[in-house]
GROMACS .gro file of C-alpha atoms in nm:
model
  433
    1MET     CA    1  10.906   5.640  10.803
    2LEU     CA    2  11.042   5.327  10.891
    3LYS     CA    3  10.984   5.136  11.186
    4ILE     CA    4  11.200   4.981  11.354
    5LYS     CA    5  11.252   4.826  11.690
    6ARG     CA    6  11.381   5.070  11.956
    7VAL     CA    7  11.590   4.945  12.262
    8PRO     CA    8  11.746   5.173  12.508
    9THR     CA    9  12.122   5.235  12.450
   10VAL     CA   10  12.455   5.364  12.615
   11VAL     CA   11  12.755   5.455  12.543
   12SER     CA   12  13.000   5.137  12.639
   13ASN     CA   13  13.303   5.200  12.830
   14TYR     CA   14  13.469   4.929  12.586
   15GLN     CA   15  13.457   5.219  12.374
   16LYS     CA   16  13.708   5.389  12.570
   17ASP     CA   17  14.054   5.405  12.563
   18GLU     CA   18  14.082   5.444  12.898
   19VAL     CA   19  14.040   5.100  13.081
   20THR     CA   20  13.932   5.217  13.526
   21VAL     CA   21  14.103   5.002  13.763
   22GLU     CA   22  13.781   4.790  13.858
   23ALA     CA   23  13.722   4.700  13.496
   24ALA     CA   24  14.086   4.613  13.457
   25GLY     CA   25  14.121   4.407  13.826
   26ARG     CA   26  13.817   4.263  13.670
   27VAL     CA   27  13.857   4.098  13.353
   28GLY     CA   28  14.235   4.073  13.391
   29GLY     CA   29  14.502   4.036  13.087
   30CYS     CA   30  14.572   4.399  12.970
   31GLY     CA   31  14.188   4.504  13.153
   32LYS     CA   32  14.036   4.549  12.810
   33ASN     CA   33  13.929   4.168  12.764
   34CYS     CA   34  14.083   4.198  12.420
   35LEU     CA   35  14.160   3.962  12.180
   36LYS     CA   36  14.493   3.987  12.165
   37SER     CA   37  14.746   3.700  12.363
   38CYS     CA   38  14.708   3.885  12.711
   39CYS     CA   39  14.312   3.815  12.737
   40ILE     CA   40  14.258   3.512  12.442
   41GLN     CA   41  14.422   3.248  12.658
   42GLU     CA   42  14.098   2.985  12.734
   43ALA     CA   43  13.835   3.255  12.583
   44LYS     CA   44  13.560   3.090  12.421
   45LEU     CA   45  13.256   3.225  12.173
   46PRO     CA   46  12.987   3.060  11.993
   47LEU     CA   47  13.134   2.862  11.653
   48TYR     CA   48  12.890   2.906  11.314
   49ALA     CA   49  13.010   2.632  11.084
   50PHE     CA   50  12.874   2.648  10.799
   51LYS     CA   51  12.755   2.403  10.548
   52ARG     CA   52  12.980   2.485  10.187
   53VAL     CA   53  12.775   2.530   9.850
   54ASP     CA   54  12.883   2.293   9.569
   55LYS     CA   55  12.707   2.331   9.236
   56LYS     CA   56  12.426   2.058   9.289
   57ASP     CA   57  12.335   2.229   9.629
   58LEU     CA   58  12.279   2.596   9.405
   59PRO     CA   59  11.931   2.502   9.258
   60LEU     CA   60  11.781   2.443   9.637
   61LEU     CA   61  11.928   2.773   9.785
   62GLU     CA   62  11.633   2.998   9.807
   63CYS     CA   63  11.655   3.374   9.857
   64LYS     CA   64  11.343   3.453  10.025
   65GLU     CA   65  11.252   3.639  10.402
   66GLN     CA   66  11.166   3.318  10.601
   67PRO     CA   67  10.983   3.291  10.950
   68VAL     CA   68  11.312   3.136  11.157
   69ALA     CA   69  11.661   3.159  10.919
   70PHE     CA   70  11.914   2.965  11.207
   71LEU     CA   71  12.208   3.232  11.157
   72ASP     CA   72  11.988   3.534  11.138
   73SER     CA   73  11.850   3.390  11.459
   74ILE     CA   74  12.209   3.402  11.637
   75ILE     CA   75  12.337   3.752  11.509
   76LEU     CA   76  12.027   3.945  11.599
   77GLY     CA   77  12.011   3.778  11.931
   78GLU     CA   78  12.344   3.850  12.018
   79TRP     CA   79  12.344   4.167  11.847
   80GLU     CA   80  12.060   4.212  12.089
   81ASP     CA   81  12.222   4.105  12.390
   82ARG     CA   82  12.467   4.338  12.289
   83MET     CA   83  12.296   4.642  12.283
   84GLN     CA   84  12.062   4.565  12.572
   85ARG     CA   85  12.417   4.546  12.784
   86GLY     CA   86  12.542   4.893  12.616
   87LEU     CA   87  12.811   4.841  12.361
   88PHE     CA   88  12.732   5.100  12.125
   89ARG     CA   89  12.806   5.449  12.029
   90TYR     CA   90  12.452   5.559  12.047
   91ASP     CA   91  12.157   5.403  11.972
   92VAL     CA   92  12.063   5.373  11.586
   93THR     CA   93  11.688   5.318  11.675
   94ALA     CA   94  11.656   5.623  11.772
   95CYS     CA   95  11.785   5.763  11.427
   96GLU     CA   96  11.492   5.913  11.180
   97THR     CA   97  11.440   5.683  10.852
   98LYS     CA   98  11.238   5.773  10.575
   99VAL     CA   99  11.209   5.693  10.247
  100ILE     CA  100  11.268   5.931   9.975
  101PRO     CA  101  10.982   6.012   9.731
  102GLY     CA  102  11.075   5.910   9.369
  103GLU     CA  103  11.138   5.654   9.114
  104TYR     CA  104  11.402   5.474   9.306
  105GLY     CA  105  11.283   5.472   9.680
  106PHE     CA  106  11.639   5.640   9.808
  107ILE     CA  107  11.620   5.633  10.168
  108ALA     CA  108  11.736   5.879  10.439
  109GLN     CA  109  11.853   5.863  10.744
  110LEU     CA  110  11.973   6.099  11.040
  111ASN     CA  111  12.213   5.984  11.203
  112LYS     CA  112  12.416   6.263  11.390
  113GLY     CA  113  12.617   5.973  11.635
  114ARG     CA  114  12.747   5.806  11.319
  115HIS     CA  115  12.917   6.132  11.259
  116LEU     CA  116  13.031   6.221  11.619
  117LYS     CA  117  13.160   5.927  11.752
  118LYS     CA  118  13.240   5.721  11.443
  119ARG     CA  119  13.639   5.617  11.508
  120PRO     CA  120  13.836   5.874  11.293
  121THR     CA  121  14.030   5.727  10.973
  122GLU     CA  122  14.374   5.696  11.048
  123PHE     CA  123  14.542   5.608  10.690
  124ARG     CA  124  14.610   5.789  10.381
  125VAL     CA  125  14.318   5.813  10.108
  126ASP     CA  126  14.539   5.835   9.785
  127LYS     CA  127  14.639   5.446   9.806
  128VAL     CA  128  14.415   5.122   9.814
  129LEU     CA  129  14.698   4.904   9.952
  130GLN     CA  130  14.854   5.005  10.245
  131PRO     CA  131  15.023   4.784  10.500
  132PHE     CA  132  14.914   4.683  10.817
  133ASP     CA  133  15.025   4.888  11.105
  134GLU     CA  134  14.977   4.712  11.451
  135ASN     CA  135  14.997   4.990  11.628
  136LYS     CA  136  14.680   5.226  11.470
  137PHE     CA  137  14.342   5.106  11.596
  138ASN     CA  138  14.245   4.741  11.417
  139PHE     CA  139  14.005   4.440  11.515
  140THR     CA  140  14.255   4.253  11.798
  141LYS     CA  141  14.188   4.593  12.052
  142VAL     CA  142  13.801   4.534  12.037
  143GLY     CA  143  13.709   4.357  12.346
  144GLN     CA  144  13.554   3.998  12.346
  145GLU     CA  145  13.221   4.115  12.420
  146GLU     CA  146  13.163   4.237  12.067
  147ILE     CA  147  13.233   3.914  11.914
  148LEU     CA  148  12.907   3.760  11.836
  149LEU     CA  149  13.067   3.434  11.683
  150GLN     CA  150  13.328   3.290  11.518
  151PHE     CA  151  13.210   3.205  11.138
  152GLU     CA  152  13.358   2.864  10.990
  153ALA     CA  153  13.328   2.595  10.703
  154SER     CA  154  13.207   2.281  10.842
  155ASN     CA  155  13.419   1.972  10.851
  156ASP     CA  156  13.168   1.794  10.734
  157ARG     CA  157  12.954   1.951  10.473
  158GLU     CA  158  12.674   1.973  10.765
  159VAL     CA  159  12.529   2.315  10.948
  160GLN     CA  160  12.729   2.315  11.282
  161PHE     CA  161  12.657   2.509  11.619
  162PHE     CA  162  12.853   2.527  11.896
  163PRO     CA  163  12.739   2.812  12.181
  164ASN     CA  164  13.121   2.783  12.336
  165ALA     CA  165  13.401   2.694  12.149
  166PRO     CA  166  13.790   2.782  12.164
  167ILE     CA  167  13.943   3.017  11.982
  168ASP     CA  168  14.202   2.826  11.792
  169VAL     CA  169  14.410   3.137  11.709
  170GLU     CA  170  14.686   2.911  11.535
  171ASN     CA  171  14.435   2.886  11.267
  172SER     CA  172  14.368   3.267  11.255
  173PRO     CA  173  13.943   3.211  11.297
  174SER     CA  174  13.689   3.412  11.050
  175PHE     CA  175  13.457   3.627  11.348
  176VAL     CA  176  13.128   3.841  11.354
  177ALA     CA  177  13.160   4.122  11.518
  178ILE     CA  178  12.943   4.461  11.609
  179ASN     CA  179  12.952   4.696  11.454
  180VAL     CA  180  12.992   4.981  11.740
  181SER     CA  181  12.884   5.289  11.551
  182PRO     CA  182  12.615   5.121  11.339
  183ILE     CA  183  12.403   5.225  11.020
  184GLU     CA  184  12.103   4.990  11.088
  185TYR     CA  185  11.978   4.772  11.314
  186GLY     CA  186  12.163   4.439  11.337
  187HIS     CA  187  12.469   4.583  11.171
  188VAL     CA  188  12.758   4.336  11.206
  189LEU     CA  189  13.099   4.289  11.067
  190LEU     CA  190  13.257   3.999  10.906
  191ILE     CA  191  13.646   3.983  10.985
  192PRO     CA  192  13.820   3.716  10.811
  193ARG     CA  193  14.116   3.540  10.939
  194ILE     CA  194  14.145   3.779  11.193
  195PHE     CA  195  14.493   3.717  11.340
  196GLU     CA  196  14.636   3.702  11.037
  197HIS     CA  197  14.637   4.110  11.041
  198LEU     CA  198  14.503   4.120  10.668
  199PRO     CA  199  14.513   4.511  10.557
  200GLN     CA  200  14.201   4.601  10.390
  201ARG     CA  201  14.171   4.429  10.055
  202ILE     CA  202  13.988   4.152   9.919
  203ASP     CA  203  14.137   3.806   9.795
  204HIS     CA  204  13.945   3.512   9.676
  205ASP     CA  205  13.923   3.368  10.055
  206SER     CA  206  13.791   3.643  10.204
  207LEU     CA  207  13.536   3.721   9.911
  208LEU     CA  208  13.423   3.331   9.876
  209LEU     CA  209  13.389   3.341  10.302
  210ALA     CA  210  13.165   3.684  10.254
  211LEU     CA  211  12.947   3.506  10.027
  212HIS     CA  212  12.896   3.208  10.238
  213MET     CA  213  12.745   3.432  10.505
  214ALA     CA  214  12.503   3.630  10.211
  215ALA     CA  215  12.372   3.259  10.111
  216GLU     CA  216  12.378   3.100  10.488
  217ALA     CA  217  12.141   3.420  10.597
  218GLY     CA  218  11.894   3.348  10.342
  219ASN     CA  219  11.734   3.626  10.398
  220PRO     CA  220  11.667   3.900  10.079
  221TYR     CA  221  11.670   4.178  10.342
  222PHE     CA  222  12.094   4.096  10.456
  223ARG     CA  223  12.327   4.261  10.233
  224LEU     CA  224  12.716   4.283  10.276
  225GLY     CA  225  12.905   4.581  10.162
  226TYR     CA  226  13.324   4.625  10.129
  227ASN     CA  227  13.508   4.956  10.098
  228SER     CA  228  13.838   4.991   9.960
  229LEU     CA  229  14.103   5.237  10.115
  230GLY     CA  230  13.998   5.546   9.911
  231ALA     CA  231  13.651   5.477   9.893
  232PHE     CA  232  13.585   5.541  10.233
  233ALA     CA  233  13.733   5.247  10.456
  234THR     CA  234  13.821   5.396  10.806
  235ILE     CA  235  14.008   5.096  10.966
  236ASN     CA  236  14.302   4.919  10.766
  237HIS     CA  237  14.159   4.556  10.883
  238LEU     CA  238  14.048   4.338  10.595
  239HIS     CA  239  13.647   4.343  10.676
  240PHE     CA  240  13.281   4.365  10.548
  241GLN     CA  241  12.998   4.529  10.688
  242ALA     CA  242  12.689   4.394  10.650
  243TYR     CA  243  12.325   4.466  10.822
  244TYR     CA  244  11.936   4.415  10.768
  245LEU     CA  245  11.685   4.682  10.618
  246ALA     CA  246  11.389   4.546  10.473
  247VAL     CA  247  11.339   4.787  10.202
  248PRO     CA  248  11.475   4.756   9.862
  249PHE     CA  249  11.816   4.963   9.812
  250PRO     CA  250  11.760   5.189   9.499
  251ILE     CA  251  12.066   5.032   9.376
  252GLU     CA  252  11.930   4.668   9.337
  253LYS     CA  253  11.595   4.853   9.148
  254ALA     CA  254  11.819   4.965   8.870
  255PRO     CA  255  11.798   4.839   8.525
  256ILE     CA  256  12.127   4.620   8.426
  257LYS     CA  257  12.248   4.525   8.070
  258LYS     CA  258  12.397   4.230   8.002
  259ILE     CA  259  12.771   4.235   7.803
  260ALA     CA  260  12.928   3.886   7.894
  261LYS     CA  261  12.877   3.559   7.996
  262LEU     CA  262  13.161   3.361   8.080
  263ASN     CA  263  13.234   2.999   8.075
  264GLY     CA  264  13.201   2.931   8.495
  265GLY     CA  265  12.820   3.095   8.455
  266VAL     CA  266  12.885   3.394   8.583
  267LYS     CA  267  12.720   3.698   8.357
  268ILE     CA  268  12.834   4.034   8.364
  269SER     CA  269  12.619   4.352   8.311
  270LYS     CA  270  12.643   4.747   8.356
  271LEU     CA  271  12.418   4.979   8.550
  272LEU     CA  272  12.181   5.152   8.340
  273ASN     CA  273  12.026   5.499   8.483
  274TYR     CA  274  12.141   5.515   8.832
  275PRO     CA  275  12.396   5.780   8.913
  276VAL     CA  276  12.690   5.572   8.982
  277LYS     CA  277  12.866   5.336   8.691
  278GLY     CA  278  12.900   5.015   8.759
  279LEU     CA  279  12.877   4.637   8.701
  280VAL     CA  280  12.680   4.327   8.825
  281PHE     CA  281  12.827   4.002   8.821
  282GLU     CA  282  12.539   3.741   8.879
  283GLY     CA  283  12.528   3.320   8.832
  284GLY     CA  284  12.819   3.109   8.907
  285ASP     CA  285  12.793   2.729   8.824
  286THR     CA  286  12.925   2.742   9.251
  287LEU     CA  287  12.968   3.031   9.445
  288GLU     CA  288  13.342   2.975   9.338
  289ASP     CA  289  13.250   3.087   9.025
  290LEU     CA  290  13.105   3.390   9.133
  291SER     CA  291  13.378   3.460   9.371
  292ASN     CA  292  13.669   3.392   9.195
  293THR     CA  293  13.578   3.644   8.890
  294VAL     CA  294  13.478   3.936   9.156
  295SER     CA  295  13.777   3.861   9.324
  296ASP     CA  296  13.979   3.873   9.009
  297ALA     CA  297  13.785   4.223   8.931
  298CYS     CA  298  13.873   4.378   9.296
  299ILE     CA  299  14.266   4.240   9.314
  300CYS     CA  300  14.310   4.456   8.974
  301LEU     CA  301  14.184   4.778   9.089
  302GLN     CA  302  14.350   4.728   9.397
  303GLN     CA  303  14.681   4.690   9.202
  304ASN     CA  304  14.608   4.952   9.001
  305ASN     CA  305  14.523   5.197   9.292
  306ILE     CA  306  14.135   5.255   9.176
  307PRO     CA  307  13.925   5.301   9.467
  308TYR     CA  308  13.585   5.044   9.442
  309ASN     CA  309  13.275   4.962   9.688
  310VAL     CA  310  13.125   4.616   9.673
  311LEU     CA  311  12.784   4.524   9.713
  312ILE     CA  312  12.644   4.163   9.794
  313SER     CA  313  12.279   4.163   9.749
  314ASP     CA  314  12.024   3.869   9.618
  315CYS     CA  315  12.136   3.603   9.940
  316GLY     CA  316  12.519   3.609   9.746
  317ARG     CA  317  12.347   3.548   9.425
  318GLN     CA  318  12.432   3.890   9.295
  319ILE     CA  319  12.767   4.132   9.371
  320PHE     CA  320  12.746   4.512   9.224
  321PHE     CA  321  13.065   4.622   9.167
  322LEU     CA  322  13.156   5.017   9.173
  323PRO     CA  323  13.486   5.210   9.120
  324GLN     CA  324  13.453   5.542   9.246
  325CYS     CA  325  13.621   5.890   9.264
  326TYR     CA  326  13.492   6.108   9.549
  327ALA     CA  327  13.801   6.106   9.781
  328GLU     CA  328  14.030   6.197   9.469
  329LYS     CA  329  13.749   6.461   9.352
  330GLN     CA  330  13.796   6.627   9.708
  331ALA     CA  331  14.170   6.653   9.752
  332LEU     CA  332  14.163   6.798   9.361
  333GLY     CA  333  13.897   7.059   9.464
  334GLU     CA  334  13.651   6.931   9.219
  335VAL     CA  335  13.374   6.923   9.446
  336SER     CA  336  13.121   7.186   9.570
  337ALA     CA  337  13.139   7.325   9.867
  338GLU     CA  338  12.756   7.286   9.891
  339LEU     CA  339  12.799   6.882   9.853
  340LEU     CA  340  13.104   6.883  10.129
  341ASP     CA  341  12.891   7.117  10.359
  342THR     CA  342  12.694   6.758  10.387
  343GLN     CA  343  12.989   6.624  10.511
  344VAL     CA  344  12.874   6.284  10.423
  345ASN     CA  345  13.122   6.015  10.271
  346PRO     CA  346  12.950   5.842   9.989
  347ALA     CA  347  13.083   5.451  10.120
  348VAL     CA  348  12.899   5.172   9.959
  349TRP     CA  349  12.568   5.181  10.170
  350GLU     CA  350  12.516   5.547  10.019
  351ILE     CA  351  12.633   5.445   9.675
  352SER     CA  352  12.365   5.176   9.703
  353GLY     CA  353  12.082   5.408   9.779
  354HIS     CA  354  12.098   5.452  10.213
  355MET     CA  355  12.192   5.847  10.255
  356VAL     CA  356  12.350   5.832  10.582
  357LEU     CA  357  12.266   6.224  10.633
  358LYS     CA  358  12.465   6.399  10.970
  359ARG     CA  359  12.252   6.728  10.901
  360LYS     CA  360  11.845   6.754  10.997
  361LYS     CA  361  11.848   7.024  10.742
  362ASP     CA  362  12.013   6.779  10.489
  363PHE     CA  363  11.724   6.512  10.632
  364ASP     CA  364  11.489   6.759  10.577
  365GLU     CA  365  11.548   6.836  10.251
  366ALA     CA  366  11.616   6.500  10.091
  367SER     CA  367  11.485   6.494   9.800
  368GLU     CA  368  11.596   6.185   9.480
  369ALA     CA  369  11.765   6.526   9.298
  370ASN     CA  370  11.985   6.561   9.582
  371ALA     CA  371  12.029   6.163   9.652
  372TRP     CA  372  12.112   6.175   9.267
  373ARG     CA  373  12.373   6.479   9.275
  374LEU     CA  374  12.586   6.350   9.531
  375LEU     CA  375  12.627   6.048   9.401
  376ALA     CA  376  12.680   6.132   9.032
  377GLU     CA  377  13.023   6.318   9.191
  378VAL     CA  378  13.119   5.969   9.313
  379SER     CA  379  13.082   5.808   8.941
  380LEU     CA  380  13.408   5.775   8.708
  381SER     CA  381  13.338   5.971   8.346
  382GLU     CA  382  13.239   5.731   8.080
  383GLU     CA  383  13.590   5.769   7.952
  384ARG     CA  384  13.742   5.632   8.272
  385PHE     CA  385  13.503   5.413   8.276
  386GLN     CA  386  13.616   5.251   8.006
  387GLU     CA  387  13.952   5.245   8.061
  388VAL     CA  388  13.870   5.097   8.461
  389ASN     CA  389  13.627   4.812   8.272
  390ALA     CA  390  13.961   4.738   8.039
  391LEU     CA  391  14.165   4.662   8.285
  392ILE     CA  392  13.893   4.488   8.479
  393PHE     CA  393  13.830   4.244   8.146
  394GLN     CA  394  14.172   4.134   8.116
  395ALA     CA  395  14.212   4.053   8.466
  396ILE     CA  396  13.902   3.823   8.434
  397ALA     CA  397  13.998   3.694   8.072
  398ALA     CA  398  14.353   3.565   8.231
  399GLY     CA  399  14.119   3.275   8.409
  400GLN     CA  400  13.819   3.280   8.126
  401LEU     CA  401  13.922   3.083   7.820
  402ASP     CA  402  13.565   3.046   7.682
  403VAL     CA  403  13.304   3.339   7.694
  404LYS     CA  404  12.979   3.347   7.542
  405SER     CA  405  12.872   3.667   7.393
  406GLN     CA  406  12.575   3.860   7.497
  407CYS     CA  407  12.576   4.096   7.091
  408PRO     CA  408  12.361   4.036   6.855
  409GLU     CA  409  12.592   3.835   6.641
  410GLU     CA  410  12.785   3.582   6.843
  411VAL     CA  411  13.139   3.605   6.809
  412ASP     CA  412  13.246   3.240   6.820
  413ALA     CA  413  13.620   3.312   6.727
  414VAL     CA  414  13.898   3.207   6.989
  415SER     CA  415  14.217   3.336   7.037
  416SER     CA  416  14.487   3.127   7.012
  417SER     CA  417  14.655   3.259   7.305
  418PRO     CA  418  14.617   3.074   7.640
  419HIS     CA  419  14.508   3.400   7.750
  420PRO     CA  420  14.314   3.564   7.538
  421SER     CA  421  14.194   3.930   7.665
  422MET     CA  422  13.858   4.059   7.649
  423VAL     CA  423  13.771   4.436   7.541
  424ALA     CA  424  13.483   4.631   7.534
  425GLY     CA  425  13.327   4.610   7.211
  426SER     CA  426  13.141   4.896   7.030
  427GLN     CA  427  12.796   4.751   7.069
  428GLU     CA  428  12.842   4.670   7.442
  429CYS     CA  429  12.939   4.320   7.411
  430LEU     CA  430  13.279   4.138   7.511
  431VAL     CA  431  13.471   3.957   7.272
  432LEU     CA  432  13.764   3.756   7.249
  433GLN     CA  433  14.082   3.887   7.095
   0.00000   0.00000   0.00000
């Protein structure tokens, strides 16, 4: 049984749709102390300005457990404060959690509160790209109490922290907020450029911001995840999730096989012996090299209406990229009744091996075989996975003029085309055509 700190928690008044007359009189504005113009004037929040990481800084970055990390201490201190103030829908520290015996060490959690009290999905699940709808729930409607800090790049290349900084609405800051339906201790949301009302879609800037957060935390137990629409994102407002889990995710222990190395130092591998097929991106001469490569892959899938999940691991050094089709199979009636009865929506955390279960029966009977059976339904078929990879490699190749083969035979020929395409070779390598 995993040991986590237990703190009493009550349901938050700020999560209710109704606002009492007493509360309205206390906070002013609309009464919800929200992030809209009615309440945001003169508001201040902590500001963490992170140091931009360039090429010469990368060798100095280490991802290891540290006694005290500045960003860690701020996030967890602020998160603990919100827990004491009762801003969560349920007490996640009271959830039973265990590591399932087996080769991979899948983690099972019994979390009835997330099932019963989580905000329902308000949009279609068959469209990865959908316009932002201000009338539906979005993060500008949350109370200011839920925001832990502003997270921005420092102007002078040094980390800075301001406990009470004005909110520059015109420049649309990025916020770190609590997840009011948490999966684990310290579960937060990174909301890039919140006032731009961006829908749930990754772009180059937003993924780079997420990698900076992972690098700045510098904690191997802190991972960020992303769910696209159609891959069990429940809110169509751009956000990443993150939390601390002091054991390896099973996906992090899965073997991988290199299939390409790009000219910016980014290595691409494929997952082996894991129930969900996926790619793994690592390295890069700069964070931008890694971020741009993965962003190109994300944008490609978004444009082709292919749902996907992303796990950012190893302090931003390793990214798991996972196209999936579970919702599509559900719609087509291709998922067994037994799996549907579990009511588990396999998003990034479940795919990574942290199984959030809704029923006591499923928790008691949790096994590696059961976890594997569910996740196998998430995965694309081998044929479809190769088709999707071809799209991804073409998108990446548009910005790559030099690709180093990982085949036994080196491929030296480079196409004269200004935008050569990469395709999967018969020996699990990438070649330029």
